[in-house]
Coordinates of C-alpha atoms in Angstrom, one line a residue:
M1 CA 12.7 48.7 29.3
K2 CA 15.2 49.1 32.1
R3 CA 18.8 48.1 31.3
P4 CA 18.1 46.7 27.8
L5 CA 21.7 46.0 27.0
F6 CA 22.0 44.0 30.2
W7 CA 19.0 41.8 29.5
M8 CA 20.0 41.3 25.9
G9 CA 23.5 40.2 27.1
F10 CA 21.9 38.0 29.7
V11 CA 20.0 36.0 27.1
F12 CA 23.1 35.8 24.9
L13 CA 25.3 34.6 27.7
I14 CA 22.8 32.0 28.9
S15 CA 22.5 30.7 25.3
I16 CA 26.3 30.4 25.0
A17 CA 26.6 28.6 28.3
A18 CA 23.8 26.3 27.6
A19 CA 25.3 25.4 24.2
F20 CA 28.4 24.1 25.9
L21 CA 26.8 22.5 28.9
F22 CA 23.7 20.8 27.6
V23 CA 22.5 18.7 24.7
P24 CA 21.1 20.8 21.8
A25 CA 17.5 20.3 22.8
A26 CA 18.1 21.3 26.4
A27 CA 20.3 24.2 25.3
F28 CA 17.5 25.6 23.2
V29 CA 14.9 25.2 26.0
S30 CA 17.4 27.0 28.4
A31 CA 17.9 29.8 26.0
L32 CA 14.1 30.2 25.5
S33 CA 13.6 30.2 29.3
A34 CA 16.2 32.9 29.7
A35 CA 14.4 35.0 27.1
G36 CA 11.1 34.4 28.9
V37 CA 12.6 35.5 32.2
A38 CA 14.1 38.6 30.6
V39 CA 10.8 39.5 28.9
R40 CA 8.9 39.0 32.2
V41 CA 11.3 41.0 34.3
C42 CA 12.2 44.0 32.1
A43 CA 9.3 44.6 29.7
Q44 CA 6.1 46.4 30.5
R45 CA 2.9 44.5 29.9
G46 CA 2.0 46.2 26.7
R47 CA 5.5 45.7 25.3
R48 CA 6.3 42.1 26.0
L49 CA 5.5 40.9 22.5
R50 CA 7.8 43.6 21.1
A51 CA 10.6 42.5 23.4
L52 CA 10.4 38.8 22.7
P53 CA 11.7 39.0 19.0
L54 CA 14.6 41.1 20.3
F55 CA 15.6 38.4 22.7
L56 CA 15.1 35.6 20.1
C57 CA 17.5 37.5 17.9
C58 CA 20.0 37.3 20.8
I59 CA 19.6 33.5 20.9
A60 CA 20.1 33.4 17.1
A61 CA 23.3 35.6 17.5
A62 CA 24.6 33.2 20.1
A63 CA 24.0 30.2 17.9
L64 CA 25.7 31.9 15.0
A65 CA 28.7 32.8 17.1
V66 CA 29.1 29.2 18.4
W67 CA 28.6 27.2 15.2
G68 CA 29.9 29.9 12.8
Q69 CA 33.2 30.3 14.7
F70 CA 33.7 26.5 14.8
A71 CA 32.9 26.1 11.1
L72 CA 35.4 28.8 10.2
S73 CA 38.1 27.4 12.4
R74 CA 37.6 23.9 11.0
A75 CA 37.7 25.2 7.4
R76 CA 40.9 27.1 8.0
L77 CA 42.8 24.3 9.9
S78 CA 41.4 21.0 8.6
P79 CA 43.9 20.9 5.7
F80 CA 46.7 20.6 8.4
E81 CA 45.0 18.1 10.7
Q82 CA 47.3 15.2 11.7
K83 CA 49.7 16.1 8.9
T84 CA 53.3 17.3 8.9
A85 CA 53.6 20.9 8.0
A86 CA 56.3 23.5 7.6
V87 CA 56.3 25.9 10.6
E88 CA 57.7 29.4 10.9
M89 CA 57.1 30.7 14.4
T90 CA 58.1 33.6 16.7
V91 CA 59.1 32.3 20.2
T92 CA 57.2 34.0 23.0
G93 CA 57.5 31.4 25.8
L94 CA 59.5 28.3 26.9
E95 CA 58.5 25.7 29.4
A96 CA 59.8 22.4 30.8
V97 CA 57.2 19.8 32.1
G98 CA 58.9 16.6 33.3
R99 CA 60.8 15.2 30.4
S100 CA 58.9 17.2 27.8
Y101 CA 59.9 20.6 26.6
R102 CA 57.4 23.2 25.2
M103 CA 57.8 26.3 23.0
F104 CA 55.0 28.8 22.7
G105 CA 54.4 31.4 20.1
T106 CA 52.6 32.5 17.0
A107 CA 53.3 30.4 13.9
R108 CA 52.6 30.3 10.2
L109 CA 51.7 26.8 9.0
T110 CA 52.4 25.9 5.4
L111 CA 51.3 22.7 3.5
D112 CA 50.6 22.2 -0.2
G113 CA 50.4 25.9 -0.9
K114 CA 47.9 26.6 2.0
T115 CA 48.8 28.7 5.0
A116 CA 47.3 29.5 8.4
E117 CA 48.6 31.7 11.1
V118 CA 47.7 30.5 14.6
P119 CA 49.0 30.5 18.2
V120 CA 50.8 27.2 18.8
R121 CA 52.5 25.0 21.4
L122 CA 55.4 23.0 20.0
S123 CA 56.5 19.9 22.0
S124 CA 59.7 18.0 22.0
Y125 CA 61.6 15.5 24.2
R126 CA 64.8 17.5 23.6
P127 CA 65.4 21.0 25.0
F128 CA 65.0 23.9 22.7
E129 CA 68.0 26.2 22.2
A130 CA 66.0 29.1 20.9
G131 CA 65.3 32.1 23.1
I132 CA 62.3 34.4 23.6
G133 CA 62.0 36.8 20.7
D134 CA 63.8 34.5 18.2
G135 CA 62.4 33.1 15.0
Y136 CA 62.2 29.3 14.6
R137 CA 61.7 27.3 11.4
C138 CA 61.0 23.6 11.5
T139 CA 58.6 20.8 10.4
A140 CA 56.1 19.5 12.9
S141 CA 53.0 17.3 12.9
V142 CA 49.7 19.0 13.7
G143 CA 47.5 17.4 16.4
A144 CA 43.9 16.4 16.0
L145 CA 41.4 19.2 15.9
P146 CA 38.2 19.2 18.1
A147 CA 35.7 16.7 16.7
S148 CA 32.7 18.9 17.5
W149 CA 32.1 22.5 18.6
R150 CA 31.5 21.2 22.1
D151 CA 35.1 20.0 22.3
Q152 CA 36.7 23.3 21.4
Y153 CA 39.5 24.4 23.8
A154 CA 39.3 27.4 26.1
S155 CA 42.2 28.8 24.1
K156 CA 42.9 28.8 20.4
T157 CA 46.3 27.1 20.6
V158 CA 47.1 24.4 18.0
Y159 CA 49.3 21.6 19.4
L160 CA 52.4 20.6 17.4
V161 CA 55.0 17.8 17.8
L162 CA 58.5 18.5 16.5
R163 CA 59.6 16.0 13.8
E164 CA 63.0 17.4 12.7
E165 CA 65.4 19.7 14.5
G166 CA 64.5 23.2 13.5
E167 CA 66.6 26.2 12.5
I168 CA 67.0 29.0 15.0
L169 CA 66.9 32.6 13.7
P170 CA 68.3 34.7 16.5
G171 CA 66.8 38.2 16.6
R172 CA 64.8 37.5 13.4
P173 CA 61.2 36.9 14.5
F174 CA 58.5 36.4 12.0
H175 CA 56.2 38.6 14.1
P176 CA 58.2 41.6 15.4
V177 CA 55.5 43.1 17.5
R178 CA 54.8 39.9 19.4
A179 CA 58.5 39.3 19.8
A180 CA 59.0 42.8 21.2
L181 CA 56.2 42.3 23.7
A182 CA 57.7 39.0 24.8
L183 CA 61.2 40.5 25.2
W184 CA 59.9 43.5 27.1
R185 CA 57.9 41.2 29.4
K186 CA 61.0 39.2 30.1
A187 CA 63.1 42.3 30.7
V188 CA 60.6 43.7 33.2
F189 CA 60.4 40.2 34.8
D190 CA 64.2 40.0 35.2
R191 CA 64.4 43.6 36.5
T192 CA 61.7 43.3 39.1
A193 CA 62.8 39.9 40.2
S194 CA 66.3 41.2 40.8
L195 CA 65.2 44.2 42.8
L196 CA 64.1 42.1 45.8
P197 CA 65.3 39.0 47.5
E198 CA 64.5 35.8 45.6
E199 CA 61.3 34.9 47.3
T200 CA 59.7 38.3 47.3
G201 CA 61.2 39.2 43.9
G202 CA 59.3 36.3 42.3
V203 CA 56.0 37.5 43.8
L204 CA 56.6 41.1 42.7
A205 CA 57.4 39.9 39.2
A206 CA 54.2 37.8 39.1
L207 CA 52.1 40.8 40.2
L208 CA 53.5 43.1 37.5
T209 CA 54.0 40.8 34.5
G210 CA 51.8 37.7 35.1
D211 CA 54.8 35.4 34.9
K212 CA 54.7 33.1 38.0
S213 CA 57.8 31.1 37.0
G214 CA 59.8 32.8 39.8
I215 CA 57.5 31.6 42.6
S216 CA 58.5 28.4 44.3
D217 CA 56.2 25.4 44.8
E218 CA 56.2 26.0 48.6
V219 CA 54.9 29.6 48.2
T220 CA 52.4 28.5 45.6
K221 CA 51.0 25.9 48.0
A222 CA 50.8 28.5 50.7
F223 CA 48.8 30.9 48.5
R224 CA 46.5 28.1 47.5
G225 CA 45.9 27.0 51.1
A226 CA 45.1 30.5 52.2
G227 CA 42.9 31.3 49.2
L228 CA 45.2 34.0 47.9
S229 CA 46.1 32.4 44.5
H230 CA 44.0 35.0 42.7
V231 CA 46.2 37.8 44.1
I232 CA 49.3 36.7 42.3
A233 CA 47.5 36.0 39.0
V234 CA 47.4 39.2 37.0
S235 CA 43.8 40.2 36.9
G236 CA 41.4 43.1 36.7
M237 CA 42.4 44.2 40.2
H238 CA 46.0 44.7 39.1
L239 CA 44.9 46.6 36.0
M240 CA 42.7 48.9 38.0
I241 CA 45.4 49.6 40.5
I242 CA 48.0 50.5 37.8
S243 CA 45.5 52.5 35.7
A244 CA 44.5 54.5 38.8
L245 CA 48.2 55.2 39.4
V246 CA 48.6 56.3 35.8
E247 CA 45.5 58.6 35.9
L248 CA 46.8 60.1 39.1
S249 CA 50.2 60.8 37.5
L250 CA 48.6 62.4 34.5
G251 CA 46.7 64.8 36.8
A252 CA 50.0 66.6 37.3
F253 CA 50.0 67.7 33.6
R254 CA 47.7 70.2 32.0
L255 CA 45.8 67.8 29.8
S256 CA 42.2 68.1 28.7
P257 CA 39.8 65.4 30.2
V258 CA 39.4 63.7 26.8
V259 CA 43.2 63.3 26.3
R260 CA 43.7 62.1 29.9
R261 CA 40.9 59.5 29.6
G262 CA 42.1 58.4 26.2
M263 CA 45.7 57.9 27.6
V264 CA 44.3 55.9 30.5
V265 CA 42.4 53.6 28.1
L266 CA 45.4 53.2 25.8
F267 CA 47.6 52.3 28.8
A268 CA 45.0 49.8 30.0
W269 CA 45.0 48.0 26.7
G270 CA 48.8 48.2 26.4
F271 CA 49.0 46.6 29.8
A272 CA 46.6 43.9 28.7
L273 CA 48.8 43.2 25.7
F274 CA 51.9 43.2 27.8
T275 CA 50.6 40.6 30.3
G276 CA 49.2 38.2 27.6
M277 CA 45.5 39.2 27.2
S278 CA 44.1 36.9 29.8
P279 CA 40.2 36.9 30.0
S280 CA 40.3 38.7 33.4
I281 CA 42.5 41.5 32.0
I282 CA 40.4 41.8 28.9
R283 CA 37.3 42.1 31.0
A284 CA 38.8 44.8 33.1
A285 CA 40.1 46.7 30.1
V286 CA 36.6 46.6 28.4
M287 CA 34.9 47.8 31.5
L288 CA 37.4 50.6 32.1
S289 CA 37.0 51.7 28.4
L290 CA 33.2 51.8 28.8
S291 CA 33.4 53.7 32.0
K292 CA 35.7 56.4 30.5
L293 CA 33.4 56.6 27.4
A294 CA 30.4 57.2 29.7
Q295 CA 32.3 59.9 31.5
Q296 CA 33.2 61.5 28.2
V297 CA 29.6 61.7 27.0
G298 CA 28.3 62.9 30.4
R299 CA 26.5 59.7 31.5
K300 CA 26.9 57.6 34.6
A301 CA 28.5 54.2 34.0
D302 CA 26.3 51.2 34.9
S303 CA 28.6 48.4 36.2
L304 CA 26.1 45.6 35.5
T305 CA 25.7 46.7 31.9
S306 CA 29.4 47.2 31.4
L307 CA 30.1 43.7 32.8
T308 CA 27.5 42.1 30.5
T309 CA 28.8 44.0 27.5
A310 CA 32.4 42.9 28.2
A311 CA 31.2 39.2 28.4
V312 CA 29.2 39.5 25.2
L313 CA 32.1 41.1 23.2
M314 CA 34.5 38.4 24.4
L315 CA 32.3 35.5 23.7
A316 CA 31.1 36.8 20.4
Y317 CA 34.8 36.9 19.4
Y318 CA 35.6 33.4 20.8
P319 CA 32.6 31.5 22.4
P320 CA 34.7 28.6 23.9
M321 CA 36.3 31.2 26.2
I322 CA 33.3 30.5 28.5
K323 CA 35.0 27.2 29.5
S324 CA 38.1 29.1 30.7
L325 CA 38.4 29.1 34.5
S326 CA 39.9 32.5 34.4
F327 CA 36.9 33.8 32.5
Q328 CA 34.4 32.2 34.9
L329 CA 36.2 33.3 38.1
S330 CA 36.8 36.9 36.9
F331 CA 33.1 37.5 35.9
A332 CA 31.7 35.7 38.9
A333 CA 33.9 37.8 41.3
T334 CA 33.0 41.0 39.6
L335 CA 29.3 40.1 39.5
G336 CA 29.4 39.4 43.2
I337 CA 31.0 42.8 43.9
V338 CA 28.5 44.7 41.7
L339 CA 25.4 43.0 43.2
L340 CA 26.3 42.7 46.9
V341 CA 28.7 45.5 47.9
S342 CA 26.4 48.4 47.5
P343 CA 23.3 46.9 49.3
M344 CA 25.5 45.7 52.2
E345 CA 27.1 49.1 52.5
Q346 CA 23.7 50.7 52.8
I347 CA 22.8 48.3 55.6
L348 CA 26.0 48.8 57.5
F349 CA 26.3 52.6 56.8
P350 CA 22.8 54.2 56.5
A351 CA 22.7 57.6 54.9
E352 CA 22.0 59.5 58.2
R353 CA 24.8 57.7 60.0
F354 CA 27.3 58.3 57.2
K355 CA 26.3 61.9 57.1
A356 CA 26.8 62.3 60.8
L357 CA 30.2 60.5 61.1
G358 CA 31.6 60.8 57.6
G359 CA 34.0 63.7 58.6
R360 CA 35.8 61.8 61.3
R361 CA 39.1 60.1 60.6
W362 CA 38.4 57.0 62.6
F363 CA 35.2 56.5 60.7
A364 CA 36.9 56.9 57.3
A365 CA 39.4 54.2 58.3
Y366 CA 36.6 52.0 59.6
H367 CA 34.6 52.5 56.4
A368 CA 37.6 51.6 54.2
A369 CA 38.4 48.5 56.2
A370 CA 34.7 47.4 56.1
N371 CA 34.6 48.0 52.3
T372 CA 37.6 45.8 51.8
V373 CA 35.9 43.0 53.8
L374 CA 32.7 43.4 51.8
V375 CA 34.5 43.3 48.4
S376 CA 36.4 40.2 49.4
L377 CA 33.3 38.5 50.9
S378 CA 31.1 39.3 47.8
A379 CA 33.7 38.0 45.4
Q380 CA 34.3 34.8 47.4
L381 CA 30.6 34.1 47.7
F382 CA 30.1 34.1 43.9
T383 CA 33.4 32.3 43.1
M384 CA 33.0 29.6 45.8
P385 CA 30.9 27.2 43.7
I386 CA 33.3 27.4 40.8
V387 CA 36.3 26.8 43.0
I388 CA 34.7 23.8 44.6
I389 CA 33.8 22.3 41.3
A390 CA 37.1 23.0 39.6
F391 CA 39.6 22.2 42.4
G392 CA 37.6 20.0 44.7
E393 CA 38.7 22.0 47.7
L394 CA 37.7 25.2 49.5
P395 CA 40.1 27.6 51.5
L396 CA 38.2 27.8 54.8
Y397 CA 40.0 30.9 56.0
G398 CA 40.1 32.6 52.7
L399 CA 38.1 35.6 53.9
L400 CA 40.4 36.1 56.9
A401 CA 43.5 35.9 54.7
N402 CA 42.2 38.4 52.2
L403 CA 41.3 40.8 55.0
F404 CA 44.9 41.0 56.1
A405 CA 46.7 40.4 52.8
F406 CA 44.7 42.5 50.4
P407 CA 45.7 45.9 51.8
L408 CA 49.3 45.0 51.4
I409 CA 49.1 44.5 47.6
L410 CA 48.6 48.2 46.6
P411 CA 51.7 49.5 48.5
A412 CA 53.7 46.5 47.3
M413 CA 52.9 47.1 43.6
V414 CA 53.3 50.9 43.7
S415 CA 56.6 50.7 45.6
G416 CA 57.8 48.0 43.2
I417 CA 56.9 50.1 40.1
F418 CA 58.7 53.1 41.5
A419 CA 61.8 51.0 42.4
A420 CA 62.0 49.7 38.8
A421 CA 61.3 53.1 37.3
L422 CA 63.9 54.9 39.5
A423 CA 66.8 52.5 38.7
F424 CA 68.9 55.5 37.6
L425 CA 68.7 56.8 41.2
P426 CA 70.0 53.9 43.3
P427 CA 69.2 55.4 46.8
L428 CA 65.6 56.1 45.9
A429 CA 65.2 52.8 44.1
A430 CA 66.6 50.9 47.1
L431 CA 64.2 52.8 49.4
F432 CA 61.1 51.8 47.4
A433 CA 62.4 48.3 46.9
L434 CA 62.7 48.0 50.7
A435 CA 59.1 49.2 51.2
S436 CA 57.9 46.7 48.6
S437 CA 59.9 43.9 50.1
C438 CA 58.5 44.6 53.6
C439 CA 54.9 44.5 52.3
L440 CA 55.5 41.2 50.4
R441 CA 57.2 39.6 53.4
L442 CA 54.1 40.4 55.5
F443 CA 51.9 39.1 52.6
L444 CA 53.8 35.8 52.6
A445 CA 53.7 35.6 56.4
V446 CA 49.9 35.9 56.3
A447 CA 49.6 33.2 53.6
R448 CA 51.8 30.8 55.6
A449 CA 50.1 31.5 58.9
V450 CA 46.7 30.9 57.5
T451 CA 47.7 27.7 55.6
A452 CA 49.2 26.3 58.9
L453 CA 45.8 26.6 60.6
P454 CA 43.8 23.3 61.1
F455 CA 41.3 22.5 58.3
A456 CA 42.7 25.3 56.1
L457 CA 41.6 23.4 53.0
L458 CA 38.3 21.6 53.0
G459 CA 38.3 18.8 50.5
F460 CA 35.3 18.1 48.3
H461 CA 36.8 15.2 46.2
E462 CA 35.0 11.8 46.0
R463 CA 36.9 10.5 49.0
Y464 CA 35.5 13.3 51.2
Q465 CA 31.9 13.0 50.1
I466 CA 31.0 10.2 52.6
L467 CA 32.5 12.3 55.4
W468 CA 30.4 15.4 54.4
L469 CA 27.3 13.2 54.0
F470 CA 27.8 11.8 57.5
L471 CA 28.4 15.3 59.0
F472 CA 25.3 16.8 57.4
S473 CA 23.2 13.8 58.5
A474 CA 24.4 14.2 62.0
A475 CA 23.6 17.9 62.0

């Protein structure tokens, strides 16, 4: 059987997706169909009957993950549902939305001798005076839990409403590690945002920490119109760039390969924790870990198997994550890159042509530029249906914008990191900050120029459907 882990993961993923998208009967039929396709494609004739029980076990594992996780969650939190409980939380984030104020963190809920520790969002119509890293003790009412496993949220946050003014415990968090990460993230955000002028500083801080609070609405709109929103959202691309920089830096020391690879993996997971463990970051960290493990045991890493393994591990831990837009876009983009880039490179750069021209500098630059276009095109082709369904609009010039903007991200991030790290040497820090600022200004200029083009955003909302129907009929 070729790529057994991939096909087992394929059946598991289809089963999870079908469970949340279809009624139970249709979900079961979809899962069986996926198992049949896997058996048909990957099993030899004499071994099809042996492979079928294996894929049926994958379907059973998916069902156990979905219903088992929901049952455990309900059993743990049902004593608190729509009741007022004592809350002890560590503040990791604050937000104001209209007239409502929100506090995020990890909390311990207590009611009638029962306790549960969960991530929470505490809402109030009065501003909170607590700061990030503080402890906060209060009483709050717990919101309603999902009525069925289909209604589970894409995150495990429990929603609370403040009932009585709480007690602030400055510098006394209930979860010191989470508080330290939140404070460190805030310190890095403040430092990077202050290195550059206000507009570019906010973009650099978003690239390095995942916090987009420093980006104005006008800049956010420009990024959305140009199809560049994914660039400022911390994702696997950012993790791979920073991990490559760390691995390059470690090459200057006399370290054994196993130590160097282990340090890169530890850094990758540390960066994932630092930026908030979004699905795209977790996916990249898992794939990087599997790649380094394959190198260590002397085997070639298979990107398709690594991608499927990452998805299975994440969904086995929390199946409703499949409804997260970040999860869907990250895996769709990576799948597009894995499936399309290599075949398209072979068409554009046949082996004999690459061998004849590979040593020339102009060809190396042309190959790098073409590879950038292919990566962007592959990712956009696979994410396009998700973007249209989720947002009802499509950036028409997204490929053009990515072609010009993507090469600016690497030097902007690397220069920004050096500028922050060399703060004790002001002349050097200022030089790197200037380089990062120039790259980000060009990046913003590309976003604004593309957004200003006619028909930059194609609408697919209900009000546009008659127009598209007319145009397709005319064509």
